[in-house]
PDB file of C-alpha atoms in Angstrom:
ATOM      1  CA  UNK A  98      21.256 -44.983 -32.442  1.00  0.00           C
ATOM      2  CA  UNK A  99      17.899 -44.467 -34.154  1.00  0.00           C
ATOM      3  CA  UNK A 100      14.718 -46.145 -33.069  1.00  0.00           C
ATOM      4  CA  UNK A 101      11.817 -46.800 -35.513  1.00  0.00           C
ATOM      5  CA  UNK A 102       9.167 -48.956 -33.964  1.00  0.00           C
ATOM      6  CA  UNK A 103       8.923 -51.891 -36.390  1.00  0.00           C
ATOM      7  CA  UNK A 104      11.095 -53.704 -38.773  1.00  0.00           C
ATOM      8  CA  UNK A 105      10.436 -53.686 -42.520  1.00  0.00           C
ATOM      9  CA  UNK A 106      10.753 -57.302 -43.804  1.00  0.00           C
ATOM     10  CA  UNK A 107       8.667 -58.290 -46.821  1.00  0.00           C
ATOM     11  CA  UNK A 108       4.974 -59.170 -46.204  1.00  0.00           C
ATOM     12  CA  UNK A 109       4.219 -62.826 -45.388  1.00  0.00           C
ATOM     13  CA  UNK A 110       2.029 -64.560 -47.821  1.00  0.00           C
ATOM     14  CA  UNK A 111      -1.271 -66.021 -46.482  1.00  0.00           C
ATOM     15  CA  UNK A 112      -1.041 -69.231 -44.564  1.00  0.00           C
ATOM     16  CA  UNK A 113      -0.356 -72.415 -46.615  1.00  0.00           C
ATOM     17  CA  UNK A 114       0.144 -70.280 -49.831  1.00  0.00           C
ATOM     18  CA  UNK A 115       3.499 -69.760 -51.630  1.00  0.00           C
ATOM     19  CA  UNK A 116       3.917 -66.858 -54.092  1.00  0.00           C
ATOM     20  CA  UNK A 117       6.482 -68.853 -55.914  1.00  0.00           C
ATOM     21  CA  UNK A 118       5.363 -70.797 -58.959  1.00  0.00           C
ATOM     22  CA  UNK A 119       4.682 -74.433 -58.917  1.00  0.00           C
ATOM     23  CA  UNK A 120       8.194 -75.947 -59.829  1.00  0.00           C
ATOM     24  CA  UNK A 121      10.009 -73.485 -57.726  1.00  0.00           C
ATOM     25  CA  UNK A 122       7.788 -74.290 -54.661  1.00  0.00           C
ATOM     26  CA  UNK A 123       8.185 -77.937 -55.303  1.00  0.00           C
ATOM     27  CA  UNK A 124      11.934 -77.730 -55.400  1.00  0.00           C
ATOM     28  CA  UNK A 125      12.020 -75.556 -52.012  1.00  0.00           C
ATOM     29  CA  UNK A 126       9.568 -78.061 -50.338  1.00  0.00           C
ATOM     30  CA  UNK A 127      11.787 -81.062 -51.434  1.00  0.00           C
ATOM     31  CA  UNK A 128      14.842 -79.413 -50.150  1.00  0.00           C
ATOM     32  CA  UNK A 129      13.159 -78.640 -46.848  1.00  0.00           C
ATOM     33  CA  UNK A 130      12.263 -82.286 -46.547  1.00  0.00           C
ATOM     34  CA  UNK A 131      16.043 -83.292 -46.899  1.00  0.00           C
ATOM     35  CA  UNK A 132      17.664 -82.868 -43.523  1.00  0.00           C
ATOM     36  CA  UNK A 133      21.250 -82.527 -44.695  1.00  0.00           C
ATOM     37  CA  UNK A 134      20.434 -79.770 -47.169  1.00  0.00           C
ATOM     38  CA  UNK A 135      22.068 -76.425 -46.030  1.00  0.00           C
ATOM     39  CA  UNK A 136      20.483 -73.101 -46.537  1.00  0.00           C
ATOM     40  CA  UNK A 137      22.041 -69.644 -46.539  1.00  0.00           C
ATOM     41  CA  UNK A 138      20.489 -66.159 -46.826  1.00  0.00           C
ATOM     42  CA  UNK A 139      22.417 -62.869 -47.165  1.00  0.00           C
ATOM     43  CA  UNK A 140      25.074 -61.368 -49.249  1.00  0.00           C
ATOM     44  CA  UNK A 141      28.680 -61.944 -50.170  1.00  0.00           C
ATOM     45  CA  UNK A 142      30.610 -61.598 -46.903  1.00  0.00           C
ATOM     46  CA  UNK A 143      27.353 -61.477 -44.731  1.00  0.00           C
ATOM     47  CA  UNK A 144      25.255 -64.519 -44.406  1.00  0.00           C
ATOM     48  CA  UNK A 145      23.364 -66.701 -42.089  1.00  0.00           C
ATOM     49  CA  UNK A 146      23.062 -70.522 -42.577  1.00  0.00           C
ATOM     50  CA  UNK A 147      20.513 -73.071 -41.492  1.00  0.00           C
ATOM     51  CA  UNK A 148      21.072 -76.818 -41.350  1.00  0.00           C
ATOM     52  CA  UNK A 149      19.509 -79.705 -39.232  1.00  0.00           C
ATOM     53  CA  UNK A 150      20.558 -83.196 -38.480  1.00  0.00           C
ATOM     54  CA  UNK A 151      18.623 -86.133 -39.615  1.00  0.00           C
ATOM     55  CA  UNK A 152      17.681 -87.054 -36.090  1.00  0.00           C
ATOM     56  CA  UNK A 153      17.165 -83.427 -34.924  1.00  0.00           C
ATOM     57  CA  UNK A 154      13.524 -82.307 -33.912  1.00  0.00           C
ATOM     58  CA  UNK A 155      12.096 -79.780 -36.417  1.00  0.00           C
ATOM     59  CA  UNK A 156       8.778 -78.196 -36.432  1.00  0.00           C
ATOM     60  CA  UNK A 157       6.945 -76.514 -39.386  1.00  0.00           C
ATOM     61  CA  UNK A 158       6.039 -72.909 -39.050  1.00  0.00           C
ATOM     62  CA  UNK A 159       2.503 -72.249 -37.799  1.00  0.00           C
ATOM     63  CA  UNK A 160       1.864 -69.205 -39.909  1.00  0.00           C
ATOM     64  CA  UNK A 161       2.076 -70.898 -43.347  1.00  0.00           C
ATOM     65  CA  UNK A 162       5.534 -69.752 -44.401  1.00  0.00           C
ATOM     66  CA  UNK A 163       7.711 -72.461 -45.831  1.00  0.00           C
ATOM     67  CA  UNK A 164      10.365 -73.361 -43.181  1.00  0.00           C
ATOM     68  CA  UNK A 165      11.343 -75.246 -40.146  1.00  0.00           C
ATOM     69  CA  UNK A 166      12.325 -74.342 -36.500  1.00  0.00           C
ATOM     70  CA  UNK A 167      14.720 -76.411 -34.393  1.00  0.00           C
ATOM     71  CA  UNK A 168      16.264 -75.694 -31.007  1.00  0.00           C
ATOM     72  CA  UNK A 169      19.375 -74.495 -32.849  1.00  0.00           C
ATOM     73  CA  UNK A 170      17.810 -72.085 -35.501  1.00  0.00           C
ATOM     74  CA  UNK A 171      14.930 -71.454 -37.900  1.00  0.00           C
ATOM     75  CA  UNK A 172      14.386 -70.950 -41.622  1.00  0.00           C
ATOM     76  CA  UNK A 173      11.265 -68.993 -42.877  1.00  0.00           C
ATOM     77  CA  UNK A 174      10.714 -68.432 -46.439  1.00  0.00           C
ATOM     78  CA  UNK A 175       8.117 -66.113 -48.237  1.00  0.00           C
ATOM     79  CA  UNK A 176       9.345 -66.611 -51.899  1.00  0.00           C
ATOM     80  CA  UNK A 177       7.761 -64.009 -54.340  1.00  0.00           C
ATOM     81  CA  UNK A 178       6.700 -64.950 -57.788  1.00  0.00           C
ATOM     82  CA  UNK A 179       9.982 -63.184 -59.130  1.00  0.00           C
ATOM     83  CA  UNK A 180      12.205 -65.639 -57.412  1.00  0.00           C
ATOM     84  CA  UNK A 181      14.583 -67.336 -59.894  1.00  0.00           C
ATOM     85  CA  UNK A 182      16.676 -70.520 -59.189  1.00  0.00           C
ATOM     86  CA  UNK A 183      20.069 -71.060 -60.639  1.00  0.00           C
ATOM     87  CA  UNK A 184      21.887 -74.307 -60.138  1.00  0.00           C
ATOM     88  CA  UNK A 185      25.561 -74.423 -60.636  1.00  0.00           C
ATOM     89  CA  UNK A 186      28.846 -76.197 -59.823  1.00  0.00           C
ATOM     90  CA  UNK A 187      32.241 -74.720 -58.918  1.00  0.00           C
ATOM     91  CA  UNK A 188      35.350 -76.834 -59.409  1.00  0.00           C
ATOM     92  CA  UNK A 189      38.711 -76.416 -57.720  1.00  0.00           C
ATOM     93  CA  UNK A 190      41.956 -78.389 -57.480  1.00  0.00           C
ATOM     94  CA  UNK A 191      40.670 -81.026 -54.962  1.00  0.00           C
ATOM     95  CA  UNK A 192      36.909 -81.245 -55.712  1.00  0.00           C
ATOM     96  CA  UNK A 193      33.855 -79.336 -56.392  1.00  0.00           C
ATOM     97  CA  UNK A 194      30.891 -77.646 -54.810  1.00  0.00           C
ATOM     98  CA  UNK A 195      27.308 -77.158 -55.898  1.00  0.00           C
ATOM     99  CA  UNK A 196      24.532 -74.812 -54.964  1.00  0.00           C
ATOM    100  CA  UNK A 197      21.197 -73.447 -56.152  1.00  0.00           C
ATOM    101  CA  UNK A 198      21.203 -69.761 -55.935  1.00  0.00           C
ATOM    102  CA  UNK A 199      17.985 -67.959 -54.890  1.00  0.00           C
ATOM    103  CA  UNK A 200      17.914 -64.804 -56.978  1.00  0.00           C
ATOM    104  CA  UNK A 201      15.666 -61.826 -57.347  1.00  0.00           C
ATOM    105  CA  UNK A 202      15.573 -59.056 -59.962  1.00  0.00           C
ATOM    106  CA  UNK A 203      17.853 -56.125 -59.046  1.00  0.00           C
ATOM    107  CA  UNK A 204      14.939 -53.895 -58.550  1.00  0.00           C
ATOM    108  CA  UNK A 205      13.225 -56.309 -56.131  1.00  0.00           C
ATOM    109  CA  UNK A 206      16.022 -57.313 -53.824  1.00  0.00           C
ATOM    110  CA  UNK A 207      16.700 -54.142 -51.821  1.00  0.00           C
ATOM    111  CA  UNK A 208      16.186 -54.078 -48.118  1.00  0.00           C
ATOM    112  CA  UNK A 209      16.323 -51.066 -45.708  1.00  0.00           C
ATOM    113  CA  UNK A 210      20.011 -50.432 -46.119  1.00  0.00           C
ATOM    114  CA  UNK A 211      20.287 -48.714 -42.583  1.00  0.00           C
ATOM    115  CA  UNK A 212      23.794 -47.309 -41.844  1.00  0.00           C
ATOM    116  CA  UNK A 213      23.562 -47.156 -38.162  1.00  0.00           C
ATOM    117  CA  UNK A 214      22.747 -49.454 -35.201  1.00  0.00           C
ATOM    118  CA  UNK A 215      18.934 -49.241 -35.113  1.00  0.00           C
ATOM    119  CA  UNK A 216      16.242 -50.621 -32.866  1.00  0.00           C
ATOM    120  CA  UNK A 217      13.449 -52.197 -34.761  1.00  0.00           C
ATOM    121  CA  UNK A 218      11.002 -53.069 -31.976  1.00  0.00           C
ATOM    122  CA  UNK A 219       9.532 -56.597 -31.204  1.00  0.00           C
ATOM    123  CA  UNK A 220      10.052 -59.153 -33.689  1.00  0.00           C
ATOM    124  CA  UNK A 221       6.429 -59.892 -34.773  1.00  0.00           C
ATOM    125  CA  UNK A 222       7.577 -62.037 -37.644  1.00  0.00           C
ATOM    126  CA  UNK A 223       9.941 -64.265 -35.616  1.00  0.00           C
ATOM    127  CA  UNK A 224       9.553 -68.037 -36.787  1.00  0.00           C
ATOM    128  CA  UNK A 225       8.675 -69.114 -33.199  1.00  0.00           C
ATOM    129  CA  UNK A 226       5.883 -67.614 -31.091  1.00  0.00           C
ATOM    130  CA  UNK A 227       8.156 -67.461 -28.023  1.00  0.00           C
ATOM    131  CA  UNK A 228      10.529 -65.176 -29.812  1.00  0.00           C
ATOM    132  CA  UNK A 229       7.980 -62.477 -30.884  1.00  0.00           C
ATOM    133  CA  UNK A 230       8.289 -60.297 -27.972  1.00  0.00           C
ATOM    134  CA  UNK A 231      12.118 -59.991 -28.117  1.00  0.00           C
ATOM    135  CA  UNK A 232      13.660 -56.912 -29.654  1.00  0.00           C
ATOM    136  CA  UNK A 233      15.354 -56.630 -33.163  1.00  0.00           C
ATOM    137  CA  UNK A 234      18.354 -54.501 -33.769  1.00  0.00           C
ATOM    138  CA  UNK A 235      19.697 -53.906 -37.213  1.00  0.00           C
ATOM    139  CA  UNK A 236      23.444 -53.711 -37.161  1.00  0.00           C
ATOM    140  CA  UNK A 237      23.378 -51.011 -39.649  1.00  0.00           C
ATOM    141  CA  UNK A 238      25.630 -52.573 -42.284  1.00  0.00           C
ATOM    142  CA  UNK A 239      23.931 -50.885 -45.239  1.00  0.00           C
ATOM    143  CA  UNK A 240      23.871 -53.988 -47.456  1.00  0.00           C
ATOM    144  CA  UNK A 241      21.713 -54.093 -50.528  1.00  0.00           C
ATOM    145  CA  UNK A 242      19.987 -57.403 -50.143  1.00  0.00           C
ATOM    146  CA  UNK A 243      20.124 -58.320 -46.433  1.00  0.00           C
ATOM    147  CA  UNK A 244      19.380 -56.607 -43.061  1.00  0.00           C
ATOM    148  CA  UNK A 245      21.840 -58.351 -40.556  1.00  0.00           C
ATOM    149  CA  UNK A 246      20.216 -58.059 -37.202  1.00  0.00           C
ATOM    150  CA  UNK A 247      20.480 -59.179 -33.512  1.00  0.00           C
ATOM    151  CA  UNK A 248      17.408 -60.203 -31.324  1.00  0.00           C
ATOM    152  CA  UNK A 249      17.161 -60.367 -27.491  1.00  0.00           C
ATOM    153  CA  UNK A 250      14.742 -60.256 -24.663  1.00  0.00           C
ATOM    154  CA  UNK A 251      17.692 -59.686 -22.181  1.00  0.00           C
ATOM    155  CA  UNK A 252      17.057 -56.314 -20.415  1.00  0.00           C
ATOM    156  CA  UNK A 253      20.776 -55.757 -19.825  1.00  0.00           C
ATOM    157  CA  UNK A 254      21.702 -56.353 -23.405  1.00  0.00           C
ATOM    158  CA  UNK A 255      18.742 -54.311 -24.717  1.00  0.00           C
ATOM    159  CA  UNK A 256      20.058 -51.340 -22.596  1.00  0.00           C
ATOM    160  CA  UNK A 257      23.650 -51.881 -23.767  1.00  0.00           C
ATOM    161  CA  UNK A 258      22.510 -51.881 -27.514  1.00  0.00           C
ATOM    162  CA  UNK A 259      20.328 -48.898 -26.914  1.00  0.00           C
ATOM    163  CA  UNK A 260      23.161 -46.895 -25.411  1.00  0.00           C
ATOM    164  CA  UNK A 261      24.755 -46.913 -28.967  1.00  0.00           C
ATOM    165  CA  UNK A 262      28.442 -46.246 -29.415  1.00  0.00           C
ATOM    166  CA  UNK A 263      30.633 -48.413 -31.537  1.00  0.00           C
ATOM    167  CA  UNK A 264      28.686 -50.864 -33.738  1.00  0.00           C
ATOM    168  CA  UNK A 265      28.886 -54.489 -32.113  1.00  0.00           C
ATOM    169  CA  UNK A 266      30.620 -57.025 -34.475  1.00  0.00           C
ATOM    170  CA  UNK A 267      29.949 -60.773 -34.894  1.00  0.00           C
ATOM    171  CA  UNK A 268      33.540 -61.565 -33.957  1.00  0.00           C
ATOM    172  CA  UNK A 269      33.841 -64.922 -32.025  1.00  0.00           C
ATOM    173  CA  UNK A 270      34.887 -63.148 -28.683  1.00  0.00           C
ATOM    174  CA  UNK A 271      33.834 -60.274 -26.427  1.00  0.00           C
ATOM    175  CA  UNK A 272      30.848 -59.228 -24.699  1.00  0.00           C
ATOM    176  CA  UNK A 273      28.399 -59.753 -27.478  1.00  0.00           C
ATOM    177  CA  UNK A 274      29.487 -63.379 -27.958  1.00  0.00           C
ATOM    178  CA  UNK A 275      28.986 -63.855 -24.194  1.00  0.00           C
ATOM    179  CA  UNK A 276      25.574 -62.472 -24.186  1.00  0.00           C
ATOM    180  CA  UNK A 277      24.817 -64.728 -27.428  1.00  0.00           C
ATOM    181  CA  UNK A 278      21.716 -62.924 -28.805  1.00  0.00           C
ATOM    182  CA  UNK A 279      19.933 -64.487 -31.641  1.00  0.00           C
ATOM    183  CA  UNK A 280      21.269 -63.587 -35.103  1.00  0.00           C
ATOM    184  CA  UNK A 281      18.538 -62.813 -37.606  1.00  0.00           C
ATOM    185  CA  UNK A 282      19.198 -62.105 -41.283  1.00  0.00           C
ATOM    186  CA  UNK A 283      16.093 -60.737 -43.270  1.00  0.00           C
ATOM    187  CA  UNK A 284      15.937 -60.732 -47.038  1.00  0.00           C
ATOM    188  CA  UNK A 285      13.084 -60.220 -49.598  1.00  0.00           C
ATOM    189  CA  UNK A 286      12.690 -64.011 -49.840  1.00  0.00           C
ATOM    190  CA  UNK A 287      12.748 -64.801 -46.077  1.00  0.00           C
ATOM    191  CA  UNK A 288      14.839 -65.108 -42.899  1.00  0.00           C
ATOM    192  CA  UNK A 289      17.253 -67.193 -41.186  1.00  0.00           C
ATOM    193  CA  UNK A 290      17.428 -67.108 -37.279  1.00  0.00           C
ATOM    194  CA  UNK A 291      20.507 -68.527 -35.531  1.00  0.00           C
ATOM    195  CA  UNK A 292      20.230 -69.574 -31.846  1.00  0.00           C
ATOM    196  CA  UNK A 293      23.529 -71.468 -31.597  1.00  0.00           C
ATOM    197  CA  UNK A 294      26.624 -70.220 -29.628  1.00  0.00           C
ATOM    198  CA  UNK A 295      28.628 -67.719 -31.268  1.00  0.00           C
ATOM    199  CA  UNK A 296      31.417 -70.146 -32.125  1.00  0.00           C
ATOM    200  CA  UNK A 297      29.212 -72.699 -33.758  1.00  0.00           C
ATOM    201  CA  UNK A 298      30.704 -74.390 -36.831  1.00  0.00           C
ATOM    202  CA  UNK A 299      29.310 -75.088 -40.228  1.00  0.00           C
ATOM    203  CA  UNK A 300      27.527 -78.353 -39.323  1.00  0.00           C
ATOM    204  CA  UNK A 301      24.608 -76.261 -37.923  1.00  0.00           C
ATOM    205  CA  UNK A 302      22.955 -72.919 -37.924  1.00  0.00           C
ATOM    206  CA  UNK A 303      25.581 -70.052 -37.827  1.00  0.00           C
ATOM    207  CA  UNK A 304      26.064 -66.442 -38.905  1.00  0.00           C
ATOM    208  CA  UNK A 305      29.229 -64.952 -40.448  1.00  0.00           C
ATOM    209  CA  UNK A 306      30.314 -61.492 -41.273  1.00  0.00           C
ATOM    210  CA  UNK A 307      33.749 -61.054 -43.165  1.00  0.00           C
ATOM    211  CA  UNK A 308      34.727 -57.467 -43.272  1.00  0.00           C
ATOM    212  CA  UNK A 309      37.355 -57.874 -45.971  1.00  0.00           C
ATOM    213  CA  UNK A 310      34.808 -59.276 -48.200  1.00  0.00           C
ATOM    214  CA  UNK A 311      32.027 -56.815 -47.408  1.00  0.00           C
ATOM    215  CA  UNK A 312      34.511 -53.941 -48.340  1.00  0.00           C
ATOM    216  CA  UNK A 313      34.654 -55.284 -51.816  1.00  0.00           C
ATOM    217  CA  UNK A 314      31.014 -54.494 -52.330  1.00  0.00           C
ATOM    218  CA  UNK A 315      30.071 -57.614 -54.406  1.00  0.00           C
ATOM    219  CA  UNK A 316      26.654 -59.245 -54.251  1.00  0.00           C
ATOM    220  CA  UNK A 317      28.262 -62.731 -54.920  1.00  0.00           C
ATOM    221  CA  UNK A 318      31.383 -64.476 -55.695  1.00  0.00           C
ATOM    222  CA  UNK A 319      32.867 -64.142 -59.216  1.00  0.00           C
ATOM    223  CA  UNK A 320      32.604 -68.021 -59.561  1.00  0.00           C
ATOM    224  CA  UNK A 321      28.816 -67.970 -59.420  1.00  0.00           C
ATOM    225  CA  UNK A 322      27.271 -67.559 -62.849  1.00  0.00           C
ATOM    226  CA  UNK A 323      24.395 -65.193 -61.768  1.00  0.00           C
ATOM    227  CA  UNK A 324      22.513 -63.703 -64.773  1.00  0.00           C
ATOM    228  CA  UNK A 325      22.846 -60.032 -65.393  1.00  0.00           C
ATOM    229  CA  UNK A 326      19.976 -58.052 -63.672  1.00  0.00           C
ATOM    230  CA  UNK A 327      19.568 -60.546 -60.911  1.00  0.00           C
ATOM    231  CA  UNK A 328      21.019 -60.534 -57.283  1.00  0.00           C
ATOM    232  CA  UNK A 329      21.408 -63.752 -55.316  1.00  0.00           C
ATOM    233  CA  UNK A 330      19.681 -63.313 -51.861  1.00  0.00           C
ATOM    234  CA  UNK A 331      20.609 -66.798 -50.649  1.00  0.00           C
ATOM    235  CA  UNK A 332      21.137 -70.354 -51.756  1.00  0.00           C
ATOM    236  CA  UNK A 333      20.384 -73.955 -50.980  1.00  0.00           C
ATOM    237  CA  UNK A 334      23.052 -76.566 -50.916  1.00  0.00           C
ATOM    238  CA  UNK A 335      21.819 -80.150 -51.284  1.00  0.00           C
ATOM    239  CA  UNK A 336      23.887 -82.835 -49.648  1.00  0.00           C
ATOM    240  CA  UNK A 337      27.366 -83.286 -51.420  1.00  0.00           C
ATOM    241  CA  UNK A 338      28.126 -86.615 -52.704  1.00  0.00           C
ATOM    242  CA  UNK A 339      31.776 -86.550 -51.546  1.00  0.00           C
ATOM    243  CA  UNK A 340      31.904 -84.578 -48.425  1.00  0.00           C
ATOM    244  CA  UNK A 341      29.986 -83.843 -45.179  1.00  0.00           C
ATOM    245  CA  UNK A 342      28.559 -80.539 -43.899  1.00  0.00           C
ATOM    246  CA  UNK A 343      32.027 -79.743 -42.470  1.00  0.00           C
ATOM    247  CA  UNK A 344      33.722 -80.218 -45.817  1.00  0.00           C
ATOM    248  CA  UNK A 345      35.390 -83.633 -44.606  1.00  0.00           C
ATOM    249  CA  UNK A 346      35.723 -86.278 -47.362  1.00  0.00           C
ATOM    250  CA  UNK A 347      33.128 -89.220 -47.171  1.00  0.00           C
ATOM    251  CA  UNK A 348      32.568 -92.189 -49.359  1.00  0.00           C
ATOM    252  CA  UNK A 349      31.114 -91.161 -52.741  1.00  0.00           C
ATOM    253  CA  UNK A 350      27.221 -91.286 -52.605  1.00  0.00           C
ATOM    254  CA  UNK A 351      26.185 -91.657 -56.209  1.00  0.00           C
ATOM    255  CA  UNK A 352      22.379 -91.169 -55.459  1.00  0.00           C
ATOM    256  CA  UNK A 353      23.356 -87.737 -54.154  1.00  0.00           C
ATOM    257  CA  UNK A 354      25.338 -86.952 -57.272  1.00  0.00           C
ATOM    258  CA  UNK A 355      22.573 -88.018 -59.482  1.00  0.00           C
ATOM    259  CA  UNK A 356      20.057 -86.000 -57.477  1.00  0.00           C
ATOM    260  CA  UNK A 357      21.952 -82.854 -58.058  1.00  0.00           C
ATOM    261  CA  UNK A 358      22.586 -83.473 -61.623  1.00  0.00           C
ATOM    262  CA  UNK A 359      18.739 -83.686 -62.079  1.00  0.00           C
ATOM    263  CA  UNK A 360      18.519 -80.221 -60.397  1.00  0.00           C
ATOM    264  CA  UNK A 361      21.287 -78.977 -62.702  1.00  0.00           C
ATOM    265  CA  UNK A 362      19.661 -80.107 -65.775  1.00  0.00           C
ATOM    266  CA  UNK A 363      16.324 -78.435 -64.743  1.00  0.00           C
ATOM    267  CA  UNK A 364      17.693 -75.145 -63.158  1.00  0.00           C
ATOM    268  CA  UNK A 365      21.204 -74.666 -64.555  1.00  0.00           C
ATOM    269  CA  UNK A 366      22.370 -72.281 -67.271  1.00  0.00           C
ATOM    270  CA  UNK A 367      21.289 -74.481 -70.441  1.00  0.00           C
ATOM    271  CA  UNK A 368      24.389 -73.690 -72.397  1.00  0.00           C
ATOM    272  CA  UNK A 369      26.813 -74.444 -69.493  1.00  0.00           C
ATOM    273  CA  UNK A 370      24.933 -77.683 -68.714  1.00  0.00           C
ATOM    274  CA  UNK A 371      25.090 -78.744 -72.345  1.00  0.00           C
ATOM    275  CA  UNK A 372      28.865 -78.053 -72.401  1.00  0.00           C
ATOM    276  CA  UNK A 373      29.425 -80.201 -69.263  1.00  0.00           C
ATOM    277  CA  UNK A 374      27.209 -83.060 -70.674  1.00  0.00           C
ATOM    278  CA  UNK A 375      29.252 -82.882 -73.943  1.00  0.00           C
ATOM    279  CA  UNK A 376      32.445 -83.155 -71.878  1.00  0.00           C
ATOM    280  CA  UNK A 377      31.063 -86.190 -69.911  1.00  0.00           C
ATOM    281  CA  UNK A 378      30.351 -87.839 -73.212  1.00  0.00           C
ATOM    282  CA  UNK A 379      33.911 -87.062 -74.545  1.00  0.00           C
ATOM    283  CA  UNK A 380      32.727 -84.294 -76.979  1.00  0.00           C
ATOM    284  CA  UNK A 381      33.972 -80.833 -77.400  1.00  0.00           C
ATOM    285  CA  UNK A 382      31.694 -78.006 -76.320  1.00  0.00           C
ATOM    286  CA  UNK A 383      29.735 -76.305 -79.076  1.00  0.00           C
ATOM    287  CA  UNK A 384      31.860 -73.460 -80.701  1.00  0.00           C
ATOM    288  CA  UNK A 385      29.242 -70.788 -79.754  1.00  0.00           C
ATOM    289  CA  UNK A 386      30.106 -71.354 -76.012  1.00  0.00           C
ATOM    290  CA  UNK A 387      33.956 -70.544 -76.425  1.00  0.00           C
ATOM    291  CA  UNK A 388      35.365 -67.329 -75.539  1.00  0.00           C
ATOM    292  CA  UNK A 389      35.184 -64.349 -75.811  1.00  0.00           C
ATOM    293  CA  UNK A 390      31.344 -64.556 -75.382  1.00  0.00           C
ATOM    294  CA  UNK A 391      29.693 -62.332 -72.709  1.00  0.00           C
ATOM    295  CA  UNK A 392      31.696 -61.015 -69.769  1.00  0.00           C
ATOM    296  CA  UNK A 393      32.578 -63.945 -67.465  1.00  0.00           C
ATOM    297  CA  UNK A 394      31.348 -66.745 -69.848  1.00  0.00           C
ATOM    298  CA  UNK A 395      34.773 -68.167 -70.346  1.00  0.00           C
ATOM    299  CA  UNK A 396      35.235 -68.554 -66.592  1.00  0.00           C
ATOM    300  CA  UNK A 397      31.893 -70.246 -66.230  1.00  0.00           C
ATOM    301  CA  UNK A 398      32.487 -72.609 -69.199  1.00  0.00           C
ATOM    302  CA  UNK A 399      35.929 -73.560 -67.768  1.00  0.00           C
ATOM    303  CA  UNK A 400      34.083 -74.238 -64.392  1.00  0.00           C
ATOM    304  CA  UNK A 401      31.455 -76.537 -66.015  1.00  0.00           C
ATOM    305  CA  UNK A 402      34.159 -78.450 -67.872  1.00  0.00           C
ATOM    306  CA  UNK A 403      36.432 -78.841 -64.649  1.00  0.00           C
ATOM    307  CA  UNK A 404      33.335 -80.166 -62.817  1.00  0.00           C
ATOM    308  CA  UNK A 405      32.959 -82.908 -65.353  1.00  0.00           C
ATOM    309  CA  UNK A 406      36.804 -83.676 -65.029  1.00  0.00           C
ATOM    310  CA  UNK A 407      36.919 -83.767 -61.330  1.00  0.00           C
ATOM    311  CA  UNK A 408      33.802 -85.876 -61.009  1.00  0.00           C
ATOM    312  CA  UNK A 409      34.813 -88.480 -63.520  1.00  0.00           C
ATOM    313  CA  UNK A 410      37.075 -90.632 -61.251  1.00  0.00           C
ATOM    314  CA  UNK A 411      34.404 -90.708 -58.736  1.00  0.00           C
ATOM    315  CA  UNK A 412      31.838 -91.927 -61.286  1.00  0.00           C
ATOM    316  CA  UNK A 413      34.435 -94.501 -62.411  1.00  0.00           C
ATOM    317  CA  UNK A 414      35.119 -95.577 -58.932  1.00  0.00           C
ATOM    318  CA  UNK A 415      38.759 -94.754 -58.973  1.00  0.00           C
ATOM    319  CA  UNK A 416      38.896 -91.345 -57.225  1.00  0.00           C
ATOM    320  CA  UNK A 417      41.960 -91.299 -54.799  1.00  0.00           C
ATOM    321  CA  UNK A 418      39.657 -91.020 -51.779  1.00  0.00           C
ATOM    322  CA  UNK A 419      37.915 -94.268 -52.871  1.00  0.00           C
ATOM    323  CA  UNK A 420      41.028 -96.366 -53.411  1.00  0.00           C
ATOM    324  CA  UNK A 421      42.116 -98.894 -50.777  1.00  0.00           C
ATOM    325  CA  UNK A 422      44.928 -97.682 -48.532  1.00  0.00           C
ATOM    326  CA  UNK A 423      48.057 -99.802 -47.784  1.00  0.00           C
TER     327      UNK A 423
END
């Protein structure tokens, strides 16, 4: 195991100042104010997520970064001016999902890409003052857009990690889960810190590594219409109108649907949004959107049209989950 003395996250902007342009900053701040918005930072197969409950105590960060800290986790954003937002929807057999991808140009997203478990020293950029003396360890996954780390002040765990050997995993069992160090995922747009137990579910902060997905070496799922030349470093997920944070069906909330449609209009791929709006109005999409088009365009067009299709019963009030039973 190697031991550089300090981590190398991106520099923090001055207090109360965001480098992101005005509309981007406004959307991020609005999403932070919405308790049920979920956030994720990382890469395809390696991400940390942050979410808080409406009645959960949350404090803003004292150093001026955009973000919040709770007893279960923290989100600290330092978005650069090159941050690009992309809103999109993904439809499937029984419903749909939505997200706003947080993208950077390929040349601006790279992290340290360490290939071995590495001690980084005290975490001076921790979201909470009380964690800044704890020691960061990079898991050494050599991922392009995220450094997946552990953080602990436990002398026994520090000694065990310093001893090296087999790289620890984020599996749900074993000695590491029992020790329960913080999981800290660093990107060029910010960090998420997870304090919850190892087995925490999707309703709150959690971290996940999926080796099978990591081996594919992709930066994002094929269903996400990320523009060429950009890499998603994370995403925000506004409250879904038809399901809760655990993916369970809830009564349709039209206001949530309309709120995301406004985001989609402002930050979605204009051609795909136009195709969806045409479908909603009963019109065929413009011929210049049909295949073959650029690579992947037909997939994304089908997803946009399918989203309109699966949402239509909810908007009419006759979706299966909305019908009386018995």
